[in-house]
Amino acid sequence: MTIRFAWLALGAASVLFHVGLIFSGLVPNLISRPVHMLLALPWALIGTARTRAGQVSGVILTGLGAGACIWVAANESALGDQYGALSGAPQVAGSLVLLIVVLEMARRAIGWPLPLVATIALAYGLLGHLIPGEFGHPGMRVESFLGTLTITEGGIWGALTGVSVGVVAIFVIFGAVLNAGEAGQGFMNIAGAAAGRLRAGAAKVSVIASALFGSISGSASANVASTGAITLPAMLRLGYPASLAGAVEAVASSGGQIMPPLMGAGAFVMVELIGVPYTGIMAAALLPAVLYFLAVWFGIDAYSHRHRLAPIPPDERPSWNEVVVTAGFFLVPFGVLLYGMFVGGFTPQFAACLAILAGFALLLVDRRLRVDGRKFAQRLETAMVGAGRQIAVIGSIILCAAIVVGVLGITGLGVKITSLILSSAGGALWPALLLTALACLILGMEVPTTAAYVICVAVAGPALIELGLEPLQAHLFVFWFALLSTITPPVCGAVFIAAGMVDESWLKVAATSMALGVGLYLIPLAMVANPGIIRLDGDPLGAILSAAVVAVGLALVSRSLIVPGRPLWRIGLAMGGLIVMFVRPALLAL
């Protein structure tokens, strides 16, 4: 009971701190960002421990990390006067503690790959002057290198961590509050009412529910685990092949990370990196996300002909009364959020705070509109603990990725890799796009989507922009391709989870997922060939027309991959779809 209360108190402290920052005015970055890490330490280092040794080492590392964070925050003004140069052995030791603790936080939160990339980056920063040729660097004093990473805003306390503190955390709290109440059931009921009566209704319910749930979760794995717990048994009971059921859930859930408003924290990072307002990024991302789910829908419809997939039986569909009541549990907070941003003119994080307050109020009642104090306390605890844990996971990822980005900037390696991409592509855009896509796929196999996006866009983004892409176009392209690893072997997290839930070979689920999720491979390229798709806020009619053309192409390609037929007929369909999406725009541009 004591341990449970401690986690609840820590979660509440994290929620109050991050929400309080929005209402309290400006707090120096070298105070707010170390406190953000301080609140994440126990979740990442102790909460993830599975053995006694892990718990003991977690407590020790948490104490060391907390001391280092407090040192930075307490001496914020004095450290600012040092201009990034550490002074004396104690400061060097404190800097090393911070970096080691950040690496271990990320390792315990998400595994080895990202910390390993960050460790290699640190080794390059310290020893890169020994590398001959253009990929070496002139070198710098250890005190200056470590100081830039740990006592200035050029490393772990940089702009990425600022996004985690000031925006991502707020939307994570928003999602946690909605998930603790009846919003999830509202998503399922709306999906069931909208698509349950259609052919392959259970699969289409999964698509709609995952799109809605993903708009607040921003995590493919969380999406599979939550919506899949309801949709997968329903699909299997109705006679779906296990590989198809698992693929539908994996592919639909992966789309959550590209569906506004949350987008797996990617939208908020883009705001900081390119300076486009959050509402502008939402508008640019909306039609491509809709196209993705349309492509999945086309694929499901094609499979329904092959397997004769029936609608959901009427007695298993929600009543309209249930739909209306439960829909309010997410429509009210979402309405507050959108009203605050688009009508009230508030910042996204301030509008989200207002939506959080509305969400907390709705925790008082259940789907039968009854007030239950005991259930309210349980929901409140779920929201606080869930928010604290998720803030810590994302914070651990972003702090670790910030090390990599910091080293790229300090050493100039990012510019050198950009030059390498340009020279390898021969100064042509499309070869550079394919090289970038390959890099995103490889990196995304090992690190979470947001981290893969940040690292890839840091090195490839400037090259793509130099070759003619708009900054937002380049960033969306990289972010989409950082998602490929969720359904693409050999490392396909969403597929593994779904395959385990349906007890099917992951290879079969992955093969079906790649056919269903063909939009994930083609839409980023289509955004380049049809740039009007991302201009919904500037030219809505043109954007919708461009999206309609791409939708036709996706339907043709999807059908060619799924519907049985003569090989030449299927090849013709695929070629027709590719011509509509890529050749037609090029001809019109001539």
Short mmCIF file of C-alpha atoms in Angstrom, two decimals, residues 225-570:
data_model
loop_
_atom_site.label_atom_id
_atom_site.label_comp_id
_atom_site.label_asym_id
_atom_site.label_seq_id
_atom_site.Cartn_x
_atom_site.Cartn_y
_atom_site.Cartn_z
CA ALA A 225 -2.73 -3.88 -26.77
CA SER A 226 -5.79 -1.76 -25.99
CA THR A 227 -8.05 -1.87 -29.05
CA GLY A 228 -6.74 -5.32 -30.00
CA ALA A 229 -7.98 -6.79 -26.73
CA ILE A 230 -11.52 -6.12 -28.01
CA THR A 231 -11.26 -6.31 -31.80
CA LEU A 232 -9.01 -9.37 -32.20
CA PRO A 233 -11.28 -11.85 -30.35
CA ALA A 234 -14.25 -10.47 -32.31
CA MET A 235 -12.49 -11.03 -35.66
CA LEU A 236 -11.39 -14.55 -34.74
CA ARG A 237 -14.89 -15.43 -33.52
CA LEU A 238 -16.33 -14.30 -36.86
CA GLY A 239 -14.01 -16.59 -38.81
CA TYR A 240 -11.20 -14.25 -39.87
CA PRO A 241 -7.87 -15.96 -40.66
CA ALA A 242 -5.58 -15.30 -37.69
CA SER A 243 -2.91 -13.74 -39.90
CA LEU A 244 -5.44 -11.28 -41.32
CA ALA A 245 -6.88 -10.37 -37.91
CA GLY A 246 -3.42 -9.71 -36.50
CA ALA A 247 -2.39 -7.71 -39.57
CA VAL A 248 -5.50 -5.53 -39.47
CA GLU A 249 -4.83 -4.59 -35.86
CA ALA A 250 -1.07 -4.05 -36.35
CA VAL A 251 -1.51 -1.88 -39.44
CA ALA A 252 -4.45 0.11 -38.10
CA SER A 253 -2.67 0.68 -34.78
CA SER A 254 0.51 1.89 -36.50
CA GLY A 255 -1.54 4.68 -38.06
CA GLY A 256 -2.12 6.16 -34.62
CA GLN A 257 1.33 7.73 -34.72
CA ILE A 258 0.51 9.72 -37.86
CA MET A 259 -3.02 10.72 -36.86
CA PRO A 260 -3.34 14.23 -35.37
CA PRO A 261 -3.44 15.56 -32.73
CA LEU A 262 -0.77 13.58 -30.81
CA MET A 263 1.21 11.84 -33.60
CA GLY A 264 3.46 10.00 -31.17
CA ALA A 265 5.00 13.28 -30.00
CA GLY A 266 6.31 13.87 -33.53
CA ALA A 267 4.14 16.92 -34.17
CA PHE A 268 5.49 18.71 -31.12
CA VAL A 269 9.09 18.01 -32.07
CA MET A 270 8.39 19.39 -35.56
CA VAL A 271 7.04 22.58 -34.02
CA GLU A 272 10.37 23.16 -32.31
CA LEU A 273 12.58 22.06 -35.20
CA ILE A 274 10.95 23.99 -38.06
CA GLY A 275 8.93 26.68 -36.30
CA VAL A 276 5.60 25.86 -37.98
CA PRO A 277 2.62 26.40 -35.64
CA TYR A 278 1.15 23.25 -34.17
CA THR A 279 -2.15 23.84 -35.93
CA GLY A 280 -0.28 24.07 -39.24
CA ILE A 281 1.36 20.70 -38.65
CA MET A 282 -2.00 19.16 -37.74
CA ALA A 283 -3.50 20.49 -40.97
CA ALA A 284 -0.59 19.21 -43.05
CA ALA A 285 -0.67 15.76 -41.46
CA LEU A 286 -4.43 15.22 -41.57
CA LEU A 287 -5.04 14.26 -45.22
CA PRO A 288 -2.03 11.90 -45.46
CA ALA A 289 -3.25 10.17 -42.28
CA VAL A 290 -6.76 9.84 -43.70
CA LEU A 291 -5.26 8.41 -46.91
CA TYR A 292 -3.37 5.84 -44.87
CA PHE A 293 -6.51 4.60 -43.17
CA LEU A 294 -8.36 4.66 -46.51
CA ALA A 295 -5.66 2.42 -47.98
CA VAL A 296 -6.10 0.00 -45.09
CA TRP A 297 -9.87 0.14 -45.65
CA PHE A 298 -9.40 -0.66 -49.37
CA GLY A 299 -7.23 -3.62 -48.43
CA ILE A 300 -9.74 -4.97 -45.93
CA ASP A 301 -12.49 -4.67 -48.52
CA ALA A 302 -10.36 -6.65 -50.97
CA TYR A 303 -9.70 -9.37 -48.38
CA SER A 304 -13.42 -9.53 -47.58
CA HIS A 305 -14.08 -10.85 -51.09
CA ARG A 306 -11.43 -13.54 -50.70
CA HIS A 307 -12.61 -14.76 -47.29
CA ARG A 308 -16.32 -13.79 -47.37
CA LEU A 309 -16.07 -11.76 -44.18
CA ALA A 310 -19.47 -10.99 -42.72
CA PRO A 311 -20.66 -7.92 -40.78
CA ILE A 312 -20.83 -7.92 -36.99
CA PRO A 313 -24.09 -9.55 -35.83
CA PRO A 314 -26.74 -6.96 -34.83
CA ASP A 315 -26.88 -8.15 -31.22
CA GLU A 316 -23.15 -7.42 -30.80
CA ARG A 317 -23.33 -3.84 -32.04
CA PRO A 318 -23.72 -0.99 -29.55
CA SER A 319 -27.07 0.73 -29.27
CA TRP A 320 -27.36 4.33 -30.38
CA ASN A 321 -28.01 5.31 -26.79
CA GLU A 322 -24.66 3.78 -25.75
CA VAL A 323 -22.92 5.48 -28.64
CA VAL A 324 -24.28 8.94 -27.82
CA VAL A 325 -23.54 8.71 -24.10
CA THR A 326 -20.02 7.25 -24.33
CA ALA A 327 -19.03 9.51 -27.23
CA GLY A 328 -19.36 12.48 -24.92
CA PHE A 329 -16.47 11.22 -22.81
CA PHE A 330 -14.01 12.10 -25.56
CA LEU A 331 -16.00 14.59 -27.64
CA VAL A 332 -16.28 17.05 -24.74
CA PRO A 333 -12.52 17.18 -23.96
CA PHE A 334 -11.67 17.17 -27.67
CA GLY A 335 -14.19 19.93 -28.25
CA VAL A 336 -12.57 22.01 -25.50
CA LEU A 337 -9.13 21.37 -27.01
CA LEU A 338 -10.15 22.35 -30.54
CA TYR A 339 -12.19 25.35 -29.38
CA GLY A 340 -9.26 26.60 -27.33
CA MET A 341 -6.83 26.31 -30.27
CA PHE A 342 -8.96 27.43 -33.20
CA VAL A 343 -11.50 29.79 -31.63
CA GLY A 344 -9.95 30.93 -28.39
CA GLY A 345 -6.54 31.45 -29.98
CA PHE A 346 -4.73 29.76 -27.07
CA THR A 347 -1.49 27.86 -27.43
CA PRO A 348 -1.92 24.08 -27.93
CA GLN A 349 -0.55 23.34 -24.47
CA PHE A 350 -2.85 25.86 -22.75
CA ALA A 351 -5.86 24.51 -24.67
CA ALA A 352 -4.80 20.98 -23.70
CA CYS A 353 -4.71 22.03 -20.03
CA LEU A 354 -8.31 23.21 -20.30
CA ALA A 355 -9.23 19.91 -21.97
CA ILE A 356 -7.47 18.04 -19.15
CA LEU A 357 -9.66 19.83 -16.60
CA ALA A 358 -12.75 18.81 -18.59
CA GLY A 359 -11.44 15.23 -18.72
CA PHE A 360 -10.89 15.17 -14.94
CA ALA A 361 -14.48 16.34 -14.41
CA LEU A 362 -15.78 13.49 -16.58
CA LEU A 363 -13.94 10.94 -14.43
CA LEU A 364 -16.67 11.55 -11.86
CA VAL A 365 -19.30 9.74 -13.95
CA ASP A 366 -19.51 6.39 -15.72
CA ARG A 367 -21.19 5.41 -18.98
CA ARG A 368 -24.53 5.20 -17.14
CA LEU A 369 -24.04 8.80 -16.00
CA ARG A 370 -23.83 7.76 -12.35
CA VAL A 371 -21.47 9.49 -9.93
CA ASP A 372 -19.34 7.01 -7.98
CA GLY A 373 -16.74 8.42 -5.61
CA ARG A 374 -14.87 5.13 -5.28
CA LYS A 375 -14.58 4.63 -9.02
CA PHE A 376 -13.54 8.26 -9.38
CA ALA A 377 -10.65 7.66 -6.99
CA GLN A 378 -9.62 4.56 -8.97
CA ARG A 379 -9.81 6.43 -12.27
CA LEU A 380 -7.85 9.36 -10.83
CA GLU A 381 -5.12 7.01 -9.63
CA THR A 382 -5.00 5.32 -13.04
CA ALA A 383 -4.66 8.70 -14.76
CA MET A 384 -1.92 9.96 -12.44
CA VAL A 385 0.16 6.79 -12.51
CA GLY A 386 -0.31 6.33 -16.26
CA ALA A 387 0.66 9.93 -16.98
CA GLY A 388 3.74 9.82 -14.74
CA ARG A 389 4.98 6.57 -16.28
CA GLN A 390 4.40 7.64 -19.90
CA ILE A 391 6.00 11.07 -19.37
CA ALA A 392 9.05 9.26 -18.00
CA VAL A 393 9.29 6.86 -20.95
CA ILE A 394 9.06 9.63 -23.54
CA GLY A 395 11.36 11.84 -21.50
CA SER A 396 13.97 9.06 -21.34
CA ILE A 397 13.83 8.63 -25.12
CA ILE A 398 14.08 12.34 -25.86
CA LEU A 399 16.88 12.99 -23.35
CA CYS A 400 18.91 10.19 -24.94
CA ALA A 401 18.16 11.36 -28.48
CA ALA A 402 19.21 14.87 -27.41
CA ILE A 403 22.70 13.51 -26.71
CA VAL A 404 22.98 12.32 -30.33
CA VAL A 405 21.65 15.59 -31.74
CA GLY A 406 23.96 17.57 -29.45
CA VAL A 407 27.04 15.66 -30.61
CA LEU A 408 26.03 16.10 -34.26
CA GLY A 409 25.90 19.84 -33.73
CA ILE A 410 29.06 20.16 -31.64
CA THR A 411 31.27 18.11 -33.96
CA GLY A 412 29.75 19.11 -37.29
CA LEU A 413 29.09 15.45 -38.15
CA GLY A 414 25.52 16.24 -39.18
CA VAL A 415 26.73 18.59 -41.92
CA LYS A 416 29.19 15.97 -43.15
CA ILE A 417 26.54 13.26 -43.38
CA THR A 418 24.24 15.70 -45.20
CA SER A 419 27.03 16.31 -47.73
CA LEU A 420 27.50 12.56 -48.11
CA ILE A 421 23.78 12.08 -48.88
CA LEU A 422 23.91 14.88 -51.46
CA SER A 423 26.97 13.49 -53.18
CA SER A 424 25.68 9.88 -53.10
CA ALA A 425 22.40 10.99 -54.65
CA GLY A 426 24.23 12.89 -57.38
CA GLY A 427 22.35 16.06 -56.50
CA ALA A 428 19.02 14.45 -57.48
CA LEU A 429 15.99 14.52 -55.19
CA TRP A 430 14.49 11.06 -55.69
CA PRO A 431 17.71 9.08 -55.05
CA ALA A 432 18.18 11.20 -51.90
CA LEU A 433 14.63 10.36 -50.83
CA LEU A 434 15.25 6.65 -51.27
CA LEU A 435 18.54 6.84 -49.34
CA THR A 436 16.77 8.70 -46.55
CA ALA A 437 13.94 6.15 -46.51
CA LEU A 438 16.47 3.32 -46.20
CA ALA A 439 18.24 5.10 -43.33
CA CYS A 440 14.91 5.67 -41.56
CA LEU A 441 13.96 2.01 -41.93
CA ILE A 442 17.29 0.78 -40.57
CA LEU A 443 17.35 3.20 -37.65
CA GLY A 444 13.65 2.72 -36.93
CA MET A 445 14.21 -1.02 -36.50
CA GLU A 446 16.22 -0.32 -33.39
CA VAL A 447 14.88 2.86 -31.80
CA PRO A 448 11.39 4.31 -31.19
CA THR A 449 9.73 6.31 -33.93
CA THR A 450 10.22 9.76 -32.40
CA ALA A 451 13.92 9.15 -31.74
CA ALA A 452 14.45 7.69 -35.23
CA TYR A 453 12.73 10.72 -36.72
CA VAL A 454 14.81 13.19 -34.71
CA ILE A 455 18.12 11.57 -35.59
CA CYS A 456 17.30 10.99 -39.27
CA VAL A 457 15.91 14.46 -39.84
CA ALA A 458 18.96 16.01 -38.17
CA VAL A 459 21.23 14.53 -40.84
CA ALA A 460 18.97 14.02 -43.87
CA GLY A 461 16.54 16.91 -43.46
CA PRO A 462 18.99 19.64 -44.58
CA ALA A 463 19.91 17.59 -47.67
CA LEU A 464 16.27 17.16 -48.70
CA ILE A 465 15.56 20.84 -48.15
CA GLU A 466 18.61 21.81 -50.19
CA LEU A 467 17.30 19.60 -53.01
CA GLY A 468 14.02 21.50 -53.13
CA LEU A 469 11.61 20.14 -50.51
CA GLU A 470 9.79 22.51 -48.20
CA PRO A 471 10.92 22.04 -44.56
CA LEU A 472 7.53 20.69 -43.44
CA GLN A 473 7.44 18.33 -46.43
CA ALA A 474 10.90 16.99 -45.60
CA HIS A 475 10.06 16.50 -41.92
CA LEU A 476 6.78 14.69 -42.63
CA PHE A 477 8.56 12.46 -45.16
CA VAL A 478 11.19 11.44 -42.61
CA PHE A 479 8.64 10.97 -39.82
CA TRP A 480 6.48 8.65 -41.95
CA PHE A 481 9.41 6.48 -42.95
CA ALA A 482 10.57 6.27 -39.34
CA LEU A 483 7.31 4.36 -38.80
CA LEU A 484 8.13 1.60 -41.30
CA SER A 485 9.67 -0.64 -38.67
CA THR A 486 6.33 -1.11 -36.87
CA ILE A 487 5.17 -3.49 -39.62
CA THR A 488 8.31 -4.21 -41.68
CA PRO A 489 10.48 -7.27 -40.80
CA PRO A 490 12.81 -8.12 -39.22
CA VAL A 491 11.93 -5.82 -36.30
CA CYS A 492 8.20 -5.08 -36.39
CA GLY A 493 6.92 -4.33 -32.91
CA ALA A 494 3.22 -3.94 -33.69
CA VAL A 495 3.25 -7.18 -35.68
CA PHE A 496 4.93 -9.15 -32.88
CA ILE A 497 2.34 -8.00 -30.33
CA ALA A 498 -0.62 -8.70 -32.62
CA ALA A 499 0.79 -12.10 -33.67
CA GLY A 500 1.13 -13.10 -30.03
CA MET A 501 -2.45 -12.06 -29.30
CA VAL A 502 -3.86 -14.22 -32.14
CA ASP A 503 -1.34 -17.06 -31.70
CA GLU A 504 -0.13 -16.94 -35.29
CA SER A 505 3.31 -16.92 -36.95
CA TRP A 506 4.65 -13.38 -36.95
CA LEU A 507 5.97 -13.86 -40.49
CA LYS A 508 2.46 -14.54 -41.81
CA VAL A 509 1.11 -11.53 -39.93
CA ALA A 510 3.98 -9.37 -41.23
CA ALA A 511 3.41 -10.42 -44.86
CA THR A 512 -0.29 -9.55 -44.65
CA SER A 513 0.52 -6.33 -42.79
CA MET A 514 2.83 -5.12 -45.54
CA ALA A 515 0.10 -5.66 -48.15
CA LEU A 516 -2.54 -3.94 -46.01
CA GLY A 517 -0.15 -1.15 -44.98
CA VAL A 518 1.13 -0.37 -48.48
CA GLY A 519 0.11 3.25 -47.86
CA LEU A 520 2.89 3.58 -45.30
CA TYR A 521 5.41 2.96 -48.08
CA LEU A 522 3.77 5.02 -50.82
CA ILE A 523 2.09 8.02 -49.16
CA PRO A 524 5.35 9.73 -48.04
CA LEU A 525 6.57 9.57 -51.64
CA ALA A 526 3.17 10.74 -52.85
CA MET A 527 3.48 13.78 -50.55
CA VAL A 528 6.60 14.74 -52.49
CA ALA A 529 5.06 14.11 -55.92
CA ASN A 530 1.77 15.77 -54.90
CA PRO A 531 2.78 18.54 -52.48
CA GLY A 532 -0.74 19.98 -52.50
CA ILE A 533 -1.82 17.19 -50.11
CA ILE A 534 -0.15 18.92 -47.15
CA ARG A 535 -1.54 22.39 -47.93
CA LEU A 536 -4.97 21.91 -46.41
CA ASP A 537 -4.80 25.17 -44.46
CA GLY A 538 -3.70 27.25 -47.48
CA ASP A 539 -5.55 25.61 -50.39
CA PRO A 540 -8.19 23.24 -48.98
CA LEU A 541 -9.88 22.47 -52.30
CA GLY A 542 -6.59 21.74 -54.05
CA ALA A 543 -5.45 19.58 -51.12
CA ILE A 544 -8.65 17.53 -51.17
CA LEU A 545 -8.44 17.04 -54.95
CA SER A 546 -4.81 15.92 -54.69
CA ALA A 547 -5.74 13.52 -51.91
CA ALA A 548 -8.59 12.10 -53.99
CA VAL A 549 -6.21 11.37 -56.87
CA VAL A 550 -3.74 9.65 -54.54
CA ALA A 551 -6.62 7.66 -53.01
CA VAL A 552 -7.45 6.27 -56.46
CA GLY A 553 -3.83 5.24 -56.96
CA LEU A 554 -3.69 3.60 -53.53
CA ALA A 555 -6.89 1.67 -54.24
CA LEU A 556 -5.43 0.27 -57.47
CA VAL A 557 -2.12 -0.74 -55.88
CA SER A 558 -3.86 -2.25 -52.85
CA ARG A 559 -6.17 -4.31 -55.04
CA SER A 560 -3.25 -5.55 -57.14
CA LEU A 561 -1.51 -6.87 -54.02
CA ILE A 562 -4.52 -8.58 -52.45
CA VAL A 563 -7.14 -9.68 -54.99
CA PRO A 564 -6.26 -12.95 -56.79
CA GLY A 565 -6.01 -12.80 -60.56
CA ARG A 566 -3.73 -13.17 -63.53
CA PRO A 567 -0.22 -11.80 -62.93
CA LEU A 568 -0.39 -9.42 -65.90
CA TRP A 569 -3.71 -8.03 -64.69
CA ARG A 570 -2.30 -7.42 -61.21
#
